[in-house]
mmCIF file of C-alpha atoms in Angstrom:
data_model
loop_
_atom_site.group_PDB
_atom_site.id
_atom_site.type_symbol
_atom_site.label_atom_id
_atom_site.label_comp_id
_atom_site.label_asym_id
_atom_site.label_seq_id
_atom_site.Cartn_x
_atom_site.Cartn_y
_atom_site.Cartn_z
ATOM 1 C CA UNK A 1 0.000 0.000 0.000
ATOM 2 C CA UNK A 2 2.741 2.650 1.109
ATOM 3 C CA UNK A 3 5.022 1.313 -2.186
ATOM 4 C CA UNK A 4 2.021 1.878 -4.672
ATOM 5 C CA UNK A 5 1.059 5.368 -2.852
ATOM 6 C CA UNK A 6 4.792 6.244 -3.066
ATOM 7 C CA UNK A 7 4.609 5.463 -6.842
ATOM 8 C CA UNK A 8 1.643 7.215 -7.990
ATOM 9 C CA UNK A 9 2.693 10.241 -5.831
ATOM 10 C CA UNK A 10 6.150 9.891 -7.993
ATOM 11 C CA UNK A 11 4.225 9.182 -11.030
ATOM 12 C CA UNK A 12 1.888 12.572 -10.309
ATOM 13 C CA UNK A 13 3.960 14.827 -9.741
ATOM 14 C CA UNK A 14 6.209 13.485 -12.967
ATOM 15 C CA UNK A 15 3.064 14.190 -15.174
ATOM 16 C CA UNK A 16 2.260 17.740 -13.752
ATOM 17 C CA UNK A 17 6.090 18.518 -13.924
ATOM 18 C CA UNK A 18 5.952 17.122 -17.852
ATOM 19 C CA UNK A 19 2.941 19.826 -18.110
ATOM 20 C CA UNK A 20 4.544 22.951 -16.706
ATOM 21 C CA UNK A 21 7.533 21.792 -18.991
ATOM 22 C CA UNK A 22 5.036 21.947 -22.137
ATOM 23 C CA UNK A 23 3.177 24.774 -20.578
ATOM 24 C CA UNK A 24 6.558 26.643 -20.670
ATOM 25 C CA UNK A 25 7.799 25.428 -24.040
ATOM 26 C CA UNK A 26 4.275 26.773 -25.766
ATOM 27 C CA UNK A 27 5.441 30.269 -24.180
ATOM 28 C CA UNK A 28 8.610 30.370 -25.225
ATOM 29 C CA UNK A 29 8.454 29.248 -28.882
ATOM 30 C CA UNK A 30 5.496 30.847 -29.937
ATOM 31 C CA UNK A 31 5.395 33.967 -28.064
ATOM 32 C CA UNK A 32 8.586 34.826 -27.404
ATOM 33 C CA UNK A 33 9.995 38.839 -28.838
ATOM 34 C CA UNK A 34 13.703 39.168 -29.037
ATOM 35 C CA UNK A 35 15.414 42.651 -28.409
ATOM 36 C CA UNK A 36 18.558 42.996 -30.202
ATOM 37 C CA UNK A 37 21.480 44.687 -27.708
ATOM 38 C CA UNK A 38 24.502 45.409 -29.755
ATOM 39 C CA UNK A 39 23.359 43.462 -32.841
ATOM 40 C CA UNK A 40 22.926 40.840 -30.598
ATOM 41 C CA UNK A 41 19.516 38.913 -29.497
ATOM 42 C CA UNK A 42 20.600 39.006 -25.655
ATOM 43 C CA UNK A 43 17.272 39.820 -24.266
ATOM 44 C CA UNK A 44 14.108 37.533 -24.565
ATOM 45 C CA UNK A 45 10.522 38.648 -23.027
ATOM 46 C CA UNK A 46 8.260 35.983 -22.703
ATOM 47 C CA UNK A 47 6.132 34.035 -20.332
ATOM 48 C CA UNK A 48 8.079 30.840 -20.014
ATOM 49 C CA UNK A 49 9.347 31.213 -16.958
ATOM 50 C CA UNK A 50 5.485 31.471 -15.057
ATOM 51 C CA UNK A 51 5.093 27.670 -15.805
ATOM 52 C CA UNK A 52 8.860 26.963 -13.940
ATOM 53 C CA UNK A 53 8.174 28.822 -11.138
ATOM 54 C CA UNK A 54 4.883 27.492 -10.324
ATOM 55 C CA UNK A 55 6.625 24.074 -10.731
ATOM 56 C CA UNK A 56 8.584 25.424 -7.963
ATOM 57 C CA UNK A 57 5.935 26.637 -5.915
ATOM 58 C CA UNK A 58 3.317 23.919 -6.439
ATOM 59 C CA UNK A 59 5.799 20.194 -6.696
ATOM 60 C CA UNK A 60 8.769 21.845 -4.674
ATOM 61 C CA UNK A 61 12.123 23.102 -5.506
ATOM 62 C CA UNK A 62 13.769 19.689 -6.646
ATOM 63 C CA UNK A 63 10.811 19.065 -8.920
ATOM 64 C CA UNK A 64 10.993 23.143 -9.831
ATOM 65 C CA UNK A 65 14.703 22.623 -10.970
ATOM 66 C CA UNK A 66 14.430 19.585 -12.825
ATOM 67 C CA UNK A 67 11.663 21.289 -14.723
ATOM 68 C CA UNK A 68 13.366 24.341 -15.483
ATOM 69 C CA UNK A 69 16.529 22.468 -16.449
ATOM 70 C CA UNK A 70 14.600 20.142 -18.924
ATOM 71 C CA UNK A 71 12.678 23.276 -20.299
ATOM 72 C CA UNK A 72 15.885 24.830 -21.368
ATOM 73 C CA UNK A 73 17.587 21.676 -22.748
ATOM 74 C CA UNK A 74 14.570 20.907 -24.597
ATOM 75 C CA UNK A 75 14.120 23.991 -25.876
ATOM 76 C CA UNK A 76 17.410 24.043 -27.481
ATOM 77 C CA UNK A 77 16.719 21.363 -29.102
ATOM 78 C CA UNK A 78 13.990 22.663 -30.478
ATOM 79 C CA UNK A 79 14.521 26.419 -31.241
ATOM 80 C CA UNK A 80 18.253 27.011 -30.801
ATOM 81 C CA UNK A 81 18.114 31.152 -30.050
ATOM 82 C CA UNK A 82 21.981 31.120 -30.111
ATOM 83 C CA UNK A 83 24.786 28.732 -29.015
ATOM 84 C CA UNK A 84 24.303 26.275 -26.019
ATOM 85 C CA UNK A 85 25.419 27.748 -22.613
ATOM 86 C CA UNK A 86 25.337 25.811 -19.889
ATOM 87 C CA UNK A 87 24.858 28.748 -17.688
ATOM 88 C CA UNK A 88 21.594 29.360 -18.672
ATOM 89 C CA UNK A 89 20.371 25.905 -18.337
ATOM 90 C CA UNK A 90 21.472 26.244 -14.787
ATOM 91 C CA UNK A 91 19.418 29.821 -14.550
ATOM 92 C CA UNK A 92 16.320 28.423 -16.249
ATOM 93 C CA UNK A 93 16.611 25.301 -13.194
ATOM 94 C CA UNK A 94 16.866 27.802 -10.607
ATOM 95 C CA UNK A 95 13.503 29.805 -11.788
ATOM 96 C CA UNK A 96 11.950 26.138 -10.806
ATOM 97 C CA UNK A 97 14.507 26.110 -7.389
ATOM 98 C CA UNK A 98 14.156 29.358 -5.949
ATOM 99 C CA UNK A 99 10.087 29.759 -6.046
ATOM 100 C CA UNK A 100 9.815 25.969 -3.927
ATOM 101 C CA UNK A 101 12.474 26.877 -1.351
ATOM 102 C CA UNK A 102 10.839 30.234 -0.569
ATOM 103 C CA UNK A 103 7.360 28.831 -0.301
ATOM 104 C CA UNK A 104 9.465 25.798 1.773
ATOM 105 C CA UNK A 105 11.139 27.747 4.154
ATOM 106 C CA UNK A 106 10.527 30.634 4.741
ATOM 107 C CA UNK A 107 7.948 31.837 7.531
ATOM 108 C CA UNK A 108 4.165 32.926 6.868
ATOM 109 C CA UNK A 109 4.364 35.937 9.395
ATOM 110 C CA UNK A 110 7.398 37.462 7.202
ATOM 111 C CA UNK A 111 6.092 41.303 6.232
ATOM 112 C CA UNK A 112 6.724 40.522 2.548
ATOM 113 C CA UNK A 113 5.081 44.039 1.149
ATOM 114 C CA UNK A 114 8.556 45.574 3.793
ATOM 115 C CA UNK A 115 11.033 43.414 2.003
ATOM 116 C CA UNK A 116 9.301 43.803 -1.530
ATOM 117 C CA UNK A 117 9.858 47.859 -0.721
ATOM 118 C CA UNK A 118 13.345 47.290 -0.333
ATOM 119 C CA UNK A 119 13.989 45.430 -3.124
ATOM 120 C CA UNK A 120 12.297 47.900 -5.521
ATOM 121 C CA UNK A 121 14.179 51.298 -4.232
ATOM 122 C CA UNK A 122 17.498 49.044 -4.703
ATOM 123 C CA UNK A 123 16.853 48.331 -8.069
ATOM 124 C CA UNK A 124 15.358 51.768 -8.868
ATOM 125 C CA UNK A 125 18.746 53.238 -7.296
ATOM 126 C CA UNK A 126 20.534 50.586 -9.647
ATOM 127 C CA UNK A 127 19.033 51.227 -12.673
ATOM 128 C CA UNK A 128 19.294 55.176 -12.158
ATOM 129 C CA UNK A 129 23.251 54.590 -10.862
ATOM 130 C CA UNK A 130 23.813 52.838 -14.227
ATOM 131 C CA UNK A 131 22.941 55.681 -16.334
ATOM 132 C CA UNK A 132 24.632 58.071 -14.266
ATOM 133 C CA UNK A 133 27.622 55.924 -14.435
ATOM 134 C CA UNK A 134 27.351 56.213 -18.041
ATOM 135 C CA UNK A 135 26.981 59.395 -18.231
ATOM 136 C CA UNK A 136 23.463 59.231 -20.070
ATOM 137 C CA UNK A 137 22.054 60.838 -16.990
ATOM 138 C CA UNK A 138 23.565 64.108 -15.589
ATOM 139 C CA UNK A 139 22.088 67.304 -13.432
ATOM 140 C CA UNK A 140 24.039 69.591 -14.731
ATOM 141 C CA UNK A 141 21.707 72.054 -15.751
ATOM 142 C CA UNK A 142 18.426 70.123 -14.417
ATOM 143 C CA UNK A 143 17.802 66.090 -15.453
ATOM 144 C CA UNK A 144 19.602 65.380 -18.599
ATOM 145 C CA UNK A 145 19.590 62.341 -20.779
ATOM 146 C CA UNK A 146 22.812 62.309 -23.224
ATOM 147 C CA UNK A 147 22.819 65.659 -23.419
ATOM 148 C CA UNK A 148 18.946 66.506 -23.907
ATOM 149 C CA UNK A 149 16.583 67.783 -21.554
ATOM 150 C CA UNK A 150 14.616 64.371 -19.993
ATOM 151 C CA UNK A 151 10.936 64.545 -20.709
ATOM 152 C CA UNK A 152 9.025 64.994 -17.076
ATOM 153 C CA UNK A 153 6.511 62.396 -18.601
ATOM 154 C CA UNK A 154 9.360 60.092 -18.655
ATOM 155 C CA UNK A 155 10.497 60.955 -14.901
ATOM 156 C CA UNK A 156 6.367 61.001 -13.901
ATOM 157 C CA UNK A 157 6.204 57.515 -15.495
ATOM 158 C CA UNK A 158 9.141 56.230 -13.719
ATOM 159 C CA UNK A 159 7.594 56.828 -9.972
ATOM 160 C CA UNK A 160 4.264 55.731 -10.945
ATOM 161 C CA UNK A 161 5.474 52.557 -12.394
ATOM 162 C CA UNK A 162 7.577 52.153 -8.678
ATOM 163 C CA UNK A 163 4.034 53.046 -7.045
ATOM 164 C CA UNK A 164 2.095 50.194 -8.830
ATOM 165 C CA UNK A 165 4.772 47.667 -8.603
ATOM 166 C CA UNK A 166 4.290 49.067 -4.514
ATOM 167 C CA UNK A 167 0.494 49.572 -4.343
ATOM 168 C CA UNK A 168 -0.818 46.245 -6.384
ATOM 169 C CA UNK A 169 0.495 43.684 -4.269
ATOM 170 C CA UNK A 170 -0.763 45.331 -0.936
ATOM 171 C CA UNK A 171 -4.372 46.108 -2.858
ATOM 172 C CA UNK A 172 -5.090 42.960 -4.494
ATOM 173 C CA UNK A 173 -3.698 41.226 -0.957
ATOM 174 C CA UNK A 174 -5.943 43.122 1.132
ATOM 175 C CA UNK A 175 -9.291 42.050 -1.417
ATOM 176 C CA UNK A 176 -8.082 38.306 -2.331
ATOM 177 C CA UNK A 177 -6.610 37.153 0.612
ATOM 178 C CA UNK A 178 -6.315 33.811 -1.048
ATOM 179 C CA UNK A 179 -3.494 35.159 -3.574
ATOM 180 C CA UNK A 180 -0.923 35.585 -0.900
ATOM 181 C CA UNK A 181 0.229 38.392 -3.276
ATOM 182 C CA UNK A 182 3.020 39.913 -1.520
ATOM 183 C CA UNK A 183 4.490 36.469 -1.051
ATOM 184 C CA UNK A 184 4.194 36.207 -4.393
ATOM 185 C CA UNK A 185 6.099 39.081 -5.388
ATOM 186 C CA UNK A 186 8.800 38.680 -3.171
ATOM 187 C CA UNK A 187 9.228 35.682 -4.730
ATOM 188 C CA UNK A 188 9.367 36.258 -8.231
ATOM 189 C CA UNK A 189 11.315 39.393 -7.135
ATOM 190 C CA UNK A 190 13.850 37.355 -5.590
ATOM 191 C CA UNK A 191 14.014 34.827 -8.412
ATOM 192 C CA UNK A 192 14.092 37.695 -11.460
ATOM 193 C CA UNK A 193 17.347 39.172 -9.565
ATOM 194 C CA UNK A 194 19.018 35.658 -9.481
ATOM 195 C CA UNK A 195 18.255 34.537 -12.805
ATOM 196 C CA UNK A 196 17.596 37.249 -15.052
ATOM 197 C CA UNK A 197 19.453 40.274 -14.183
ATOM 198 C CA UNK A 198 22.722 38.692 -12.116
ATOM 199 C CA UNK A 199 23.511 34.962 -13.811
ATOM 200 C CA UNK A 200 22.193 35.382 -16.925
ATOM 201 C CA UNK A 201 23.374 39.204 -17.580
ATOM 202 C CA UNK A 202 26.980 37.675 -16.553
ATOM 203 C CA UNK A 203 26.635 34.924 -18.482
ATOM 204 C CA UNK A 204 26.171 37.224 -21.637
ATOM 205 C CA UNK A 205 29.253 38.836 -20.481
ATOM 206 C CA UNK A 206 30.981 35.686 -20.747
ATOM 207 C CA UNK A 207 29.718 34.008 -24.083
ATOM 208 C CA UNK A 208 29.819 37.108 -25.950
ATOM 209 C CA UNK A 209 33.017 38.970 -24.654
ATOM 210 C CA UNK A 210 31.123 42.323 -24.035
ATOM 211 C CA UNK A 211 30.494 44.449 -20.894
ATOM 212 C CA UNK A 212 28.055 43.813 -18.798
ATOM 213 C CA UNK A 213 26.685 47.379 -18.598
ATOM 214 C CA UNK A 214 25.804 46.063 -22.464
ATOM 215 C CA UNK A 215 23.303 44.273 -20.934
ATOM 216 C CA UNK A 216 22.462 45.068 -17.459
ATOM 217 C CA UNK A 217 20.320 48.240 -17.910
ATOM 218 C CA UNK A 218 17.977 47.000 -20.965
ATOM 219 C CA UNK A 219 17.257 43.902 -18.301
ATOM 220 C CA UNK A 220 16.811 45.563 -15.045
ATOM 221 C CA UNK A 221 14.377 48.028 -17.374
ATOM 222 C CA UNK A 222 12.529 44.908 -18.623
ATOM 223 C CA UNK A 223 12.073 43.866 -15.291
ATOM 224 C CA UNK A 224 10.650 46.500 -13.559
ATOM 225 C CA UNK A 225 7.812 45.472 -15.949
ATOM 226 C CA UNK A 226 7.942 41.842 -16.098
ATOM 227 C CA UNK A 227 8.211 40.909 -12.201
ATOM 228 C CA UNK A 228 4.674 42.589 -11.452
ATOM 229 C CA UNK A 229 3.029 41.138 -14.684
ATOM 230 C CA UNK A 230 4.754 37.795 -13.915
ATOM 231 C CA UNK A 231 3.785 38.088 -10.241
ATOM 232 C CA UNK A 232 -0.442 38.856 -11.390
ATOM 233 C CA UNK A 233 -0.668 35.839 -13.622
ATOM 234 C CA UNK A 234 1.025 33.397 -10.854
ATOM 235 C CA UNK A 235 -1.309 34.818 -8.282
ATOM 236 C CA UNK A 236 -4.194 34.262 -10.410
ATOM 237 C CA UNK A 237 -3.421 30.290 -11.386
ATOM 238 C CA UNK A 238 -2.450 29.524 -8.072
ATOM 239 C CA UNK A 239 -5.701 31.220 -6.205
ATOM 240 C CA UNK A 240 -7.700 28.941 -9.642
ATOM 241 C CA UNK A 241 -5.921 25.539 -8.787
ATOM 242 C CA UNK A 242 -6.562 26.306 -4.831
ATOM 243 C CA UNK A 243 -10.339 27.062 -5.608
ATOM 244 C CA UNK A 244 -10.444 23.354 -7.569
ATOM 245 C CA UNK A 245 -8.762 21.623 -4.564
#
């Protein structure tokens, strides 16, 4: 009785892995928009890492990071988007890895929207360090973007996207308790900065022999968009599936 329980345990969470893995696949290969940095296609928006995480999140982190792994190699296989790295098949595991050890581990009584605060005013100061660093971005004679005047919308847009990425997760928590949607974003926060703007950012460096700040400020842009639309969509399958149960 305990061997054939085992086994169909085994055997279900194989077959729901196998469907986040073709969930993710779909994603990438048909609706997947490349951005060409410096000639080169180095950075990919699409949904294909939703179906990883909640692999993570829903079968746990082992299950999460063979998925993701698999995803990638499979992938490859079947729409190469430039040569094999083997550091992204390790990122694309850890979007499956991360999500299951936070929702392992860590403690329900953790004030997520605090920590989700912090993590956005670092990366805002990031991304606005990088351009001064590069000298796109100077004060000389008020805010200046390589050498022009910088459009208030532009400024206006960049706190209001902070405020939503801010506001959302504390207003949809406080209506649909069942979302968990700070959680949420904290974790798909936490994930996007491991995968998708450290590891995979450096590993761009590496296979392509160029800077990172090449990459690093088109991603962290990309990002500021992607974690909160990622983040909605996972909230919205998991409260679904947790309505079914």
């Amino acid at each position: 009785m305990r061997n054939n329980t085992a086994q169909k345990f085994t055997s279900l969470k194989i077959v729901r892995a196998g469907l986040f893995i073709a969930m993710s696949l779909v994603l990438k290969v048909m609706f997947e928009v490349y951005i060409p940095l410096g000639g080169i296609p180095a950075l990919r928006i699409n949904f294909a890492s939703i179906p990883l995480m909640l692999s993570g999140i829903m079968l746990g982190p082992a299950t999460g990071f063979l998925a993701g792994a698999s995803a990638d190699l499979i992938n490859f296989m079947v729409k190469p988007g430039g040569p094999f790295f083997p550091g992204f098949t390790l990122a694309s595991g850890l979007t499956g890895l991360l999500p299951g050890l936070i929702y392992k581990y860590t403690k329900k009584d953790i004030n997520y929207n605090f920590l989700n605060t912090i993590f956005i005013s670092l990366l805002s100061v990031s991304f606005v360090s990088i351009f001064i660093y590069q000298g796109l971005l100077t004060f000389d004679n008020g805010i200046m973007y390589n050498g022009n005047s910088l459009n208030p919308i532009y400024i206006a847009g960049f706190f209001a996207l902070v405020l939503i990425y801010l506001i959302i997760p504390i207003k949809i928590t406080s209506r649909h308790s069942d979302y968990n949607m700070n959680k949420i974003v904290f974790t798909v926060s936490v994930t996007q900065l491991v995968t998708s703007i450290i590891l995979n950012t450096y590993f761009l460096t590496i296979l392509y022999g160029k800077g990172i700040m090449a990459w690093l400020p088109a991603r962290v842009l990309t990002n500021f968009f992607m974690i909160p639309l990622y983040s909605i969509i996972i909230a919205a399958i998991l409260n679904a599936f947790k309505k079914l149960e």
